[in-house]
Amino acid sequence: MKRSDIVNDPSIGNKAEAFEAFDDIPTNPNLTRTIGDVINARYGRRDMLRGMLGVSATTALFGTSALIAPKQAQAAAHADSRYVFDEVTAGNDETHHVADGYDAQILLRWGDPIMADAPEFDVMNQTATAQLKQFGYNNDYVGFVPLNEDGTRGLLCVNHEYTNEEVMFPGLGRQDSDGFAGMTPELIDIEMAAHGGSVVEIAQDDAGKWSVVRDGKMNRRITPLDTAMALSGPAAGHKRLMTNDDPTGTKVIGTINNCAGGLTPWGTWLMAEENFHGYFWTDNVDAEGKPVIDSANPEAASYERYGVPGGWYAWGKTHDRWNIDREPNMPNKFGWVVEVDPMDPTSTPVKHTALGRFRHEGAETTVASDGKLVIYMGDDNRFDYQYKYVSNGTVSDDRAANTKLLEDGTLYVARFDEDGTVTWLPLVHGEGPLTAENGFNDQGDVMIDTRIAADLVGATPMDRPEDAQPRGDGTAYIMLTNNSRREEGNAANPRPQNNFGHIIEIKEDGGNHSATSGTWSILVKCGDPAIADVGAQWNPETSENGWFGSPDNCAIDANGRLWISTDQGSNWGKTGKSDGLYALETEGETRGTSKLFFRCPVGGEMCGPYFTDNGETLFLAVQHPGTDGTKDLAGFERASTFEDPATRWPDFDPAMPPRPSVVVVTKKGGGKIAV
Ligand code: FEO
Ligand code: CA
């Protein structure tokens, strides 16, 4: 499949579905390892790999110090907890549904003013200036940084992954299939202002209701339009990062396609740059609209492996920095993890190049039992890899020193062997094949071309690694969302045509997240267990409402329990279920049992989720409501537009299109969720 097939495919109705189709294009040339791997060789031996839960290292290290992320540390002690709630009935309609006994309140919607001087949202008269002071589009990652002891005030940190022009702007329709004919410089700047992230102060009243503190002193928008950022680590200052506007190779304007993310133990926010390739443009295209890259271009091989330029947006028509004809090195300034200090609205966000460059899905952190900072990160593309970063130093109470941990450490990529071991392969210049002979002149090259380095060291091509979630006991959960293009399985990705995805559980050696090896097992294979051909694997206690497809984001709650959110894209018609949030048992006899807690309105993807440390509040993000697969919605059966959407969630105002929104879930009358 190539770009011209996608933009001309009449079955692809909108931007979100086009993105999904682009995800379907593998760029990994190194797939021979998977073909001929022994299929399912180790099934039946899985039980022996289920390790015992270790003692929580983080708690031992820090006790009740001021560090912000103790919730993972609390995990092990309560890992056998069951989820107490009556599950939601699966299905798909124009609104959201939460388990009985819970309130699901709309907290923040696209366009909501988040500054004291922000104008009210006027959907028919949008401007970039207004959008820069309003909540952005397509909320994905949600994190909460408490500002007081009891966690009733805090900063919500939200990523705005991308924009859907067809339901965002009146009279425009889908643009990527018609050469962006209707896009104006003004609309392009609004799109840019709606990307990035938001920091928003929120507070809970005595009745338990959360609301936005509009004049919060730390409220902030971060965008690709105007937010100045710095680069740190091995690639900072590299000649391949030098651009016309920055001959130092250490600065960049903005961040894009921020999907999942994470919070560090010291309370900074990590924004993962995912499909950055889609934003780069060239005027040099063939008759089918396919980019023509001069083979003499020194970045040609890198462009190829990363899918640059994607041409998903027309920004490169009006801004040179998105046009590789004018700024050939600019793509090298994207595809990183960005650290933001939400407590300081004047701080300069930093792209940490030591964490590698790929289609970063998320960046969930933990503190290993030896005190090192560890970050699990997926590269969301078919046949790409699972990564882990381990700092050289250890986490302390010194905030400034902690940030340096993101500049000095080792990036590893995973090899999953059929004997049930996972080996973390270091990506270090001069080691193994990562030498000048193979095009790596320094560690900066290794980080800029992380994917090519990982190809060479023999990482295992996976079924689209999305979010990954460590737990304080040395366990990590890896979401493999799907891979319909896999022709033959390998041990860790056992199903050919894996339409529904699976989840891998890793137990690091010694319960230590910084270990360079561990064991792995498959927790569930997703899809309908009633259809034999699907090959699903669930605990038989799972009801017809409880099984799911396409795991995407995930969270560990204060009781150490795993929650999974799904993104089936336009494939939801294959399950008949909207995306949602599921509680998934990981321990004991109930392991592999799933229950549906919340479901999205039609066309929406379930993002977040984030539980507060007291376990009483859950933040969820409904991304792109009304867009994905609306042709499968009985009675609607067409692609949504601004004027004619499949749902007008959450306002249900005939003058308002659907709006991506953050939902806050609490128990009626208060108390811990699902306890
Ligand atoms: Fe933005 Fe891979 O989901
Ligand atoms: Ca995601």
XYZ file of C-alpha atoms and ligand atoms in Angstrom:
679
model
C 0.000 0.000 0.000
C 1.235 3.476 -0.748
C 0.032 6.995 -0.080
C -1.870 7.338 -3.344
C -3.799 4.127 -2.601
C -4.870 5.553 0.727
C -5.911 9.005 -0.367
C -7.896 7.571 -3.274
C -9.503 4.699 -1.359
C -13.255 5.386 -1.188
C -13.582 3.181 1.898
C -11.370 5.603 3.853
C -13.713 8.303 4.996
C -11.671 10.648 7.105
C -8.351 11.643 8.549
C -8.433 9.187 11.430
C -9.031 6.258 9.112
C -6.309 7.493 6.788
C -3.867 7.604 9.715
C -4.787 4.049 10.553
C -4.090 2.985 6.974
C -0.714 4.717 7.079
C 0.106 2.788 10.251
C -0.464 -0.278 8.122
C 2.576 0.455 5.944
C 5.578 -1.342 7.389
C 8.909 0.389 6.856
C 11.055 -2.265 8.498
C 13.045 -3.941 5.706
C 14.445 -6.520 8.080
C 11.625 -9.022 8.381
C 13.372 -12.217 7.413
C 13.938 -13.028 11.067
C 10.242 -13.473 11.676
C 9.593 -15.741 8.726
C 10.592 -19.172 9.822
C 10.650 -18.456 13.532
C 9.010 -21.344 15.258
C 5.324 -20.617 15.615
C 3.897 -21.047 19.046
C 6.925 -23.071 20.107
C 6.577 -22.165 23.719
C 2.850 -22.272 24.329
C 1.970 -24.605 27.135
C 5.149 -23.674 28.949
C 3.863 -20.265 29.811
C 2.868 -21.094 33.348
C 6.406 -21.613 34.547
C 7.204 -18.065 33.515
C 4.705 -16.421 35.788
C 6.991 -14.945 38.354
C 6.290 -14.161 41.949
C 5.618 -10.538 42.775
C 8.584 -8.838 44.366
C 8.778 -6.311 47.136
C 8.060 -2.780 46.059
C 11.411 -1.188 45.518
C 10.289 2.382 45.157
C 8.558 2.449 48.490
C 11.627 0.972 50.104
C 13.770 3.647 48.534
C 11.672 6.708 49.113
C 9.072 5.951 51.715
C 6.626 8.814 51.732
C 9.004 11.410 50.328
C 7.811 14.226 48.104
C 8.299 12.220 44.943
C 5.135 12.125 42.941
C 4.833 8.637 41.537
C 4.395 6.301 44.486
C 1.290 4.713 43.004
C 3.203 2.166 40.975
C 5.140 1.358 44.101
C 2.004 0.478 45.966
C 1.205 -2.046 43.311
C 2.529 -5.284 44.609
C 0.890 -5.282 47.991
C -2.614 -5.344 46.549
C -2.054 -7.125 43.293
C -4.683 -9.745 44.053
C -7.480 -7.192 44.342
C -10.529 -7.875 42.263
C -12.390 -5.164 40.369
C -15.688 -4.526 42.075
C -18.257 -3.103 39.639
C -21.074 -4.284 37.401
C -19.802 -4.240 33.893
C -21.221 -2.111 31.117
C -23.043 -3.784 28.230
C -20.891 -3.663 25.104
C -22.231 -1.919 22.010
C -21.918 1.306 20.084
C -24.121 4.381 20.020
C -23.855 8.155 20.046
C -22.882 8.612 23.670
C -20.661 7.277 26.443
C -21.612 4.726 29.104
C -20.016 4.131 32.498
C -20.615 1.371 35.037
C -23.644 1.841 37.303
C -22.841 3.728 40.467
C -20.316 6.049 38.819
C -20.492 9.603 37.506
C -18.770 10.448 34.220
C -18.511 14.216 33.956
C -17.208 16.140 30.945
C -14.286 18.125 32.363
C -12.559 19.684 29.346
C -13.662 19.910 25.729
C -11.842 21.029 22.607
C -12.102 24.826 22.551
C -12.786 25.340 26.254
C -11.025 28.514 27.443
C -8.165 27.629 29.794
C -6.696 31.083 30.425
C -8.256 33.992 32.281
C -8.131 36.109 29.109
C -9.154 33.368 26.669
C -12.180 34.012 24.475
C -15.185 31.701 24.690
C -15.175 29.005 22.014
C -16.814 30.159 18.778
C -16.757 27.188 16.445
C -17.908 29.228 13.428
C -15.224 31.891 13.914
C -12.116 29.995 14.969
C -8.734 31.711 15.052
C -5.243 30.517 15.942
C -4.953 33.314 18.500
C -8.039 32.057 20.328
C -7.040 28.390 20.020
C -3.696 29.145 21.669
C -5.633 29.974 24.861
C -8.174 27.172 24.552
C -8.040 23.412 25.132
C -6.610 21.671 22.061
C -7.949 18.909 19.853
C -7.795 15.097 20.161
C -6.827 14.666 23.787
C -4.724 11.512 24.229
C -2.363 11.199 27.238
C -3.704 12.511 30.538
C -1.560 12.891 33.658
C -2.328 14.559 36.976
C 0.259 16.375 39.101
C -1.197 17.123 42.562
C -0.686 20.603 44.023
C -1.810 19.824 47.569
C -1.444 17.028 50.071
C -4.863 15.453 49.584
C -4.785 15.696 45.804
C -7.919 17.829 45.489
C -6.032 20.438 43.433
C -3.636 19.688 40.663
C -2.426 20.134 37.129
C -3.919 18.069 34.367
C -1.331 17.489 31.632
C -2.986 16.520 28.358
C -1.536 15.691 24.932
C -3.372 16.869 21.805
C -2.332 14.330 19.235
C -3.759 15.563 15.944
C -6.676 17.305 14.234
C -9.608 16.085 12.131
C -10.373 18.926 9.748
C -13.500 17.263 8.365
C -15.388 17.596 11.648
C -13.499 20.632 12.961
C -14.067 23.300 10.322
C -17.397 24.166 8.676
C -17.735 23.492 4.969
C -14.345 21.909 4.507
C -14.647 18.121 4.328
C -11.682 15.779 4.218
C -8.589 17.455 2.801
C -5.843 14.886 2.381
C -7.716 13.184 -0.463
C -8.108 16.321 -2.558
C -4.684 17.917 -2.313
C -5.686 20.153 0.612
C -7.609 22.373 -1.785
C -9.557 24.125 0.957
C -6.778 24.657 3.448
C -5.884 28.286 3.999
C -2.933 29.709 5.936
C -5.401 30.663 8.683
C -6.819 27.126 8.981
C -3.315 25.646 8.964
C -2.337 27.878 11.876
C -5.495 26.873 13.776
C -4.562 23.222 13.246
C -1.091 23.887 14.567
C -2.487 25.779 17.561
C -4.840 22.855 18.326
C -1.924 20.363 18.450
C 0.576 19.890 21.274
C -0.522 19.884 24.876
C -2.347 21.674 27.678
C -1.533 22.194 31.331
C -4.764 22.990 33.171
C -5.280 23.478 36.890
C -8.324 21.616 38.192
C -9.866 21.370 41.635
C -12.339 19.118 43.418
C -15.048 20.635 45.627
C -16.404 19.199 48.865
C -19.098 17.352 46.951
C -16.396 15.582 44.937
C -17.037 17.474 41.699
C -14.007 18.498 39.621
C -13.834 21.783 37.704
C -11.316 23.823 35.720
C -9.478 26.689 37.446
C -9.532 28.991 34.469
C -7.150 31.541 35.921
C -4.699 28.936 37.199
C -1.236 30.494 37.195
C 0.347 27.432 35.643
C -2.216 26.958 32.857
C -0.407 26.717 29.567
C -0.713 25.645 25.956
C 2.220 23.973 24.237
C 1.975 23.877 20.445
C 3.915 23.330 17.228
C 2.968 26.881 16.250
C 4.921 28.868 18.797
C 6.483 26.914 21.671
C 10.278 27.148 21.744
C 12.007 23.946 22.825
C 15.545 22.738 23.448
C 17.229 19.454 22.554
C 19.407 17.536 25.022
C 21.545 14.430 24.923
C 23.740 12.699 22.343
C 22.078 14.195 19.240
C 21.875 17.783 20.527
C 24.121 19.999 18.407
C 24.569 17.241 15.816
C 25.056 18.507 12.281
C 22.032 16.483 11.188
C 19.929 18.659 13.512
C 21.166 21.954 12.098
C 18.528 23.951 10.245
C 18.306 27.397 8.660
C 16.638 28.835 11.745
C 18.979 27.026 14.148
C 22.611 26.552 13.061
C 23.394 25.203 16.535
C 21.223 22.088 16.174
C 20.002 22.543 19.731
C 16.657 24.306 19.331
C 13.297 23.677 17.702
C 9.841 25.202 17.583
C 7.121 22.888 18.762
C 6.061 19.299 19.167
C 3.622 17.234 17.096
C 1.452 14.134 17.220
C 1.855 13.739 20.963
C 0.163 10.457 21.654
C 0.625 8.756 24.998
C 3.208 9.935 27.519
C 4.032 9.720 31.184
C 4.922 11.547 34.365
C 8.357 11.298 35.916
C 8.800 10.530 39.631
C 9.739 14.207 40.103
C 6.520 15.488 38.543
C 7.515 16.484 35.036
C 5.464 15.472 32.041
C 6.765 13.397 29.145
C 5.052 13.937 25.782
C 5.771 11.243 23.187
C 6.025 12.359 19.566
C 4.416 9.605 17.526
C 3.555 9.980 13.823
C 5.852 12.944 13.196
C 6.631 11.795 9.680
C 3.088 12.686 8.582
C 3.677 16.408 9.023
C 6.548 16.781 6.579
C 5.951 17.939 3.053
C 7.737 17.987 -0.278
C 6.735 19.733 -3.453
C 8.648 17.076 -5.367
C 6.068 14.352 -6.064
C 5.357 11.966 -8.914
C 2.118 11.721 -10.907
C 0.504 9.701 -8.106
C 1.474 12.221 -5.465
C 4.214 10.012 -4.064
C 7.278 11.874 -2.754
C 10.373 11.686 -4.917
C 13.530 11.730 -2.808
C 16.900 12.245 -4.506
C 19.021 9.215 -3.693
C 21.962 11.587 -3.202
C 20.126 13.216 -0.305
C 22.135 12.222 2.787
C 18.873 11.703 4.682
C 17.288 9.462 2.017
C 17.744 6.157 3.888
C 16.534 7.691 7.120
C 13.496 9.222 5.407
C 12.663 5.815 3.968
C 12.862 3.988 7.292
C 10.784 6.624 9.079
C 8.226 7.251 6.321
C 9.248 10.905 5.816
C 7.635 12.895 4.263
C 4.110 11.673 4.990
C 2.218 14.640 3.560
C -0.720 14.193 5.946
C -0.990 17.930 6.558
C -0.463 20.932 4.299
C 1.593 22.849 6.842
C 4.672 22.628 4.599
C 2.851 24.725 2.010
C 2.861 27.775 4.251
C 5.648 27.101 6.787
C 9.143 26.273 5.513
C 10.001 24.268 8.584
C 7.582 21.492 7.595
C 8.928 21.400 4.023
C 11.906 19.075 3.560
C 12.830 20.771 0.281
C 13.775 23.816 2.347
C 14.620 22.195 5.694
C 15.913 18.673 4.985
C 17.138 18.184 8.568
C 13.955 19.343 10.284
C 12.418 15.826 10.514
C 15.421 14.897 12.671
C 14.139 17.330 15.306
C 10.943 15.328 15.723
C 10.175 11.786 16.850
C 11.559 12.360 20.368
C 10.200 12.413 23.907
C 9.636 15.940 25.259
C 9.932 16.761 28.961
C 7.788 19.631 30.264
C 7.833 21.078 33.777
C 4.134 21.816 34.348
C 4.900 23.698 37.578
C 6.788 26.415 35.680
C 4.777 27.929 32.827
C 7.851 29.816 31.600
C 10.045 26.710 31.382
C 11.437 25.581 28.036
C 10.385 22.025 27.143
C 13.285 19.711 26.314
C 13.440 16.962 23.714
C 15.657 14.273 25.223
C 17.507 12.569 22.384
C 18.970 9.880 24.668
C 15.512 8.247 24.594
C 15.793 7.602 20.867
C 13.910 8.713 17.797
C 10.981 6.684 16.552
C 7.193 6.846 16.512
C 7.058 7.154 20.274
C 3.734 5.944 21.583
C 4.235 6.565 25.296
C 6.859 7.067 27.988
C 5.746 5.557 31.280
C 8.415 5.724 33.960
C 9.329 3.725 37.038
C 12.178 3.612 39.523
C 14.063 0.316 39.416
C 15.074 -1.467 42.614
C 18.596 -0.102 42.137
C 17.227 3.447 42.035
C 17.655 4.014 38.297
C 14.971 5.663 36.213
C 13.447 3.275 33.661
C 11.102 4.238 30.814
C 9.226 1.735 28.623
C 8.478 2.986 25.111
C 6.800 1.409 22.087
C 7.368 2.298 18.423
C 3.892 2.156 16.925
C 4.332 0.783 13.454
C 3.749 -2.673 12.132
C 6.904 -4.780 12.668
C 8.609 -2.183 14.808
C 10.058 -2.555 18.251
C 9.687 -2.288 22.006
C 12.273 -0.101 23.761
C 13.388 0.615 27.315
C 15.581 3.437 28.596
C 17.679 3.033 31.754
C 19.426 6.026 33.343
C 23.025 5.783 34.487
C 22.390 7.732 37.680
C 19.735 7.199 40.301
C 16.615 9.160 41.176
C 16.988 11.518 44.126
C 15.116 14.371 45.774
C 17.115 16.834 43.634
C 14.749 17.828 40.847
C 17.371 19.449 38.611
C 19.655 16.429 38.937
C 16.757 14.093 38.121
C 16.129 15.789 34.784
C 19.745 15.033 33.844
C 18.874 11.332 34.159
C 17.056 11.760 30.839
C 20.296 12.832 29.171
C 22.640 10.145 30.433
C 21.610 6.527 30.108
C 21.247 3.562 27.795
C 18.481 2.904 25.304
C 17.695 -0.789 24.833
C 15.520 -2.601 22.303
C 13.795 -5.901 23.039
C 14.438 -9.330 21.598
C 11.751 -11.820 22.599
C 12.959 -15.415 22.319
C 10.808 -18.499 22.052
C 12.178 -19.909 25.308
C 10.347 -17.130 27.124
C 13.265 -14.812 27.733
C 13.377 -11.168 26.782
C 16.809 -9.684 26.203
C 17.339 -5.936 26.193
C 19.891 -5.084 23.507
C 21.850 -1.839 24.088
C 21.994 0.726 21.305
C 25.466 2.090 21.931
C 27.791 3.525 19.300
C 30.835 1.350 18.677
C 29.203 -1.776 20.089
C 28.350 -4.616 17.701
C 27.244 -3.358 14.293
C 26.677 0.253 15.401
C 29.852 1.559 13.788
C 30.923 4.017 11.103
C 31.012 1.151 8.611
C 27.261 0.919 8.977
C 26.695 4.661 8.880
C 26.848 5.436 12.589
C 29.590 7.976 13.170
C 28.653 8.751 16.735
C 25.966 8.183 19.364
C 24.013 11.056 17.855
C 23.617 9.050 14.651
C 22.495 6.021 16.662
C 19.792 8.067 18.363
C 18.646 9.909 15.200
C 18.366 6.570 13.373
C 17.262 4.458 16.321
C 15.120 2.259 14.095
C 18.004 1.419 11.759
C 20.235 0.668 14.750
C 17.571 -1.618 16.200
C 17.257 -3.416 12.844
C 20.979 -4.176 12.943
C 21.158 -5.545 16.485
C 18.383 -8.076 15.881
C 15.361 -6.755 17.779
C 12.071 -8.633 17.438
C 9.583 -7.037 15.011
C 6.318 -6.670 16.908
C 2.612 -6.265 16.181
C 2.527 -2.462 16.636
C 3.791 -1.705 20.158
C 1.522 0.933 21.646
C 1.592 1.924 25.292
C 3.638 0.043 27.884
C 3.106 0.234 31.625
C 5.641 -0.742 34.274
C 4.559 -1.732 37.772
C 6.835 -1.201 40.754
C 7.511 -4.919 41.215
C 9.563 -5.418 38.040
C 6.556 -6.253 35.860
C 5.689 -4.418 32.641
C 2.678 -4.760 30.349
C 3.151 -4.233 26.616
C 0.181 -3.429 24.372
C 0.489 -4.908 20.876
C -2.511 -3.404 19.175
C -2.820 -5.441 15.962
C -1.017 -6.330 12.765
C -3.175 -7.535 9.942
C -0.081 -7.640 7.728
C 1.739 -10.353 9.642
C 1.955 -13.426 7.442
C 3.625 -15.768 9.906
C 3.791 -15.594 13.657
C 6.825 -15.566 15.875
C 6.883 -16.559 19.521
C 5.939 -13.174 20.918
C 3.597 -12.304 18.051
C 1.995 -15.687 17.425
C -1.000 -14.912 15.256
C -0.787 -14.296 11.515
C -3.245 -11.602 10.416
C -3.405 -10.427 14.005
C -6.518 -8.275 13.670
C -7.173 -7.823 17.379
C -3.788 -7.631 19.102
C -2.422 -9.098 22.324
C -0.766 -8.111 25.588
C 2.644 -9.281 26.766
C 3.649 -9.363 30.409
C 7.346 -8.956 31.173
C 8.902 -9.942 34.504
C 12.347 -8.364 34.699
C 15.077 -10.464 36.299
C 15.238 -9.996 40.047
C 12.151 -7.781 39.939
C 14.491 -5.010 38.807
C 13.294 -2.819 35.943
C 16.856 -1.932 34.972
C 17.765 -5.603 34.352
C 18.954 -6.418 30.850
C 16.899 -9.600 30.678
C 13.703 -11.061 31.995
C 10.916 -13.433 31.070
C 7.801 -12.808 29.040
C 4.401 -14.386 28.624
C 1.228 -13.537 26.775
C -1.459 -12.263 29.149
C -4.319 -12.282 26.633
C -4.808 -12.677 22.904
C -7.608 -10.298 21.999
C -10.748 -10.673 19.920
C -13.974 -12.616 20.207
C -13.408 -15.914 22.068
C -16.592 -17.326 20.547
C -15.061 -17.324 17.048
C -12.515 -20.125 16.824
C -10.682 -18.639 13.836
C -9.838 -15.523 15.837
C -7.659 -17.583 18.158
C -8.393 -15.430 21.187
C -7.156 -16.345 24.667
C -9.094 -15.066 27.690
C -9.932 -16.411 31.087
C -13.270 -18.220 30.588
C -14.791 -15.974 33.279
C -14.704 -13.134 30.733
C -18.228 -12.261 29.595
C -19.333 -11.332 26.096
C -19.109 -7.705 27.207
C -15.641 -8.091 28.650
C -13.444 -9.205 25.765
C -11.931 -6.517 23.563
C -9.814 -5.845 20.491
C -6.845 -3.553 19.829
C -5.387 -2.708 23.241
C -3.751 0.715 23.074
C -3.234 2.675 26.297
C -3.034 1.246 29.786
C -2.682 2.216 33.413
C -1.962 0.664 36.786
C -4.261 1.925 39.529
C -3.382 2.594 43.161
C -4.137 -1.050 43.967
C -1.701 -2.325 41.353
C -4.474 -3.410 39.007
C -4.240 -3.183 35.238
C -6.667 -1.187 33.069
C -6.676 -1.224 29.285
C -8.139 1.257 26.811
C -8.751 0.316 23.199
C -8.392 1.902 19.761
C -9.888 -0.310 17.101
C -9.972 2.460 14.521
C -12.446 1.740 11.763
C -12.270 -1.956 12.699
C -14.772 -1.619 15.509
C -17.370 -3.019 13.132
C -15.501 -6.342 13.339
C -16.262 -6.543 17.065
C -19.530 -4.586 17.100
C -18.178 -2.741 20.134
C -17.132 0.844 20.585
C -13.746 1.487 22.142
C -13.671 1.517 25.911
C -11.875 0.994 29.187
C -11.481 -2.538 30.515
C -10.327 -3.925 33.848
C -8.001 -6.857 33.207
C -6.989 -9.345 35.899
C -3.317 -10.285 35.938
C -2.973 -12.543 38.992
C -4.033 -15.953 40.206
C -6.945 -17.967 38.910
C -8.693 -14.912 37.534
C -5.712 -13.919 35.344
C -6.900 -12.970 31.873
C -10.443 -12.014 32.947
C -11.622 -8.707 31.500
C -14.591 -6.463 32.351
C -15.925 -3.398 30.539
C -16.043 -0.267 32.748
C -16.600 2.587 30.277
C -17.403 2.795 26.611
C -16.944 5.614 24.100
C -19.418 7.297 21.802
C -19.287 6.104 18.197
C -16.142 6.893 16.278
C -14.194 7.768 19.414
C -10.981 6.195 20.667
C -10.417 5.627 24.386
C -7.322 7.411 25.693
C -5.891 8.361 29.049
C -6.549 6.513 31.367
C -5.107 7.981 34.572
C -5.994 7.140 38.190
C -5.188 9.546 41.005
C -3.013 8.207 43.788
C -5.966 7.865 46.162
C -7.770 5.691 43.613
C -10.892 7.852 43.776
C -10.683 9.717 40.470
C -10.181 8.365 36.971
C -9.407 10.649 34.037
C -10.310 9.392 30.581
C -9.870 11.025 27.190
C -12.315 10.485 24.336
C -10.408 11.182 21.162
C -11.954 11.977 17.747
C -15.605 11.190 18.626
C -17.791 10.690 15.578
C -15.027 9.788 13.126
C -13.788 6.179 13.064
C -15.814 3.598 11.167
C -19.100 5.476 11.178
C -20.100 3.600 8.028
C -20.675 0.630 10.352
C -23.088 2.483 12.620
C -26.559 1.155 11.887
C -28.796 3.957 10.690
C -25.916 6.351 9.933
C -23.668 4.406 7.559
C -21.633 7.297 6.142
C -18.529 9.311 6.903
C -18.977 12.172 9.342
C -18.541 15.800 8.390
C -18.805 19.012 10.392
C -22.346 19.512 9.145
C -23.384 15.859 9.325
C -21.583 13.990 12.108
C -22.499 10.550 13.464
C -22.690 12.088 16.931
C -22.542 15.554 18.434
C -21.081 14.212 21.687
C -20.677 15.631 24.283
C -22.807 18.777 23.783
C -25.525 17.348 21.531
C -26.019 20.914 20.340
C -27.168 21.086 16.688
C -24.758 24.000 16.175
C -21.731 22.128 17.532
C -19.748 19.262 15.973
C -18.439 16.412 18.145
C -15.676 17.599 20.498
C -12.807 15.499 21.843
C -13.083 15.745 25.634
C -11.560 14.667 28.927
C -14.025 12.815 31.136
C -13.610 12.534 34.897
C -15.065 9.455 36.579
C -15.859 9.255 40.294
C -17.935 6.918 42.418
C -21.362 8.223 43.394
C -21.052 9.186 47.030
C -17.255 8.995 46.865
C -14.735 6.230 47.446
C -12.188 4.225 45.515
C -13.019 3.133 41.990
C -13.825 -0.546 41.490
C -13.221 -1.351 45.144
Fe -1.446 7.593 18.688
Fe -0.286 4.635 18.393
O -1.647 5.729 18.913
Ca -2.252 5.379 21.465
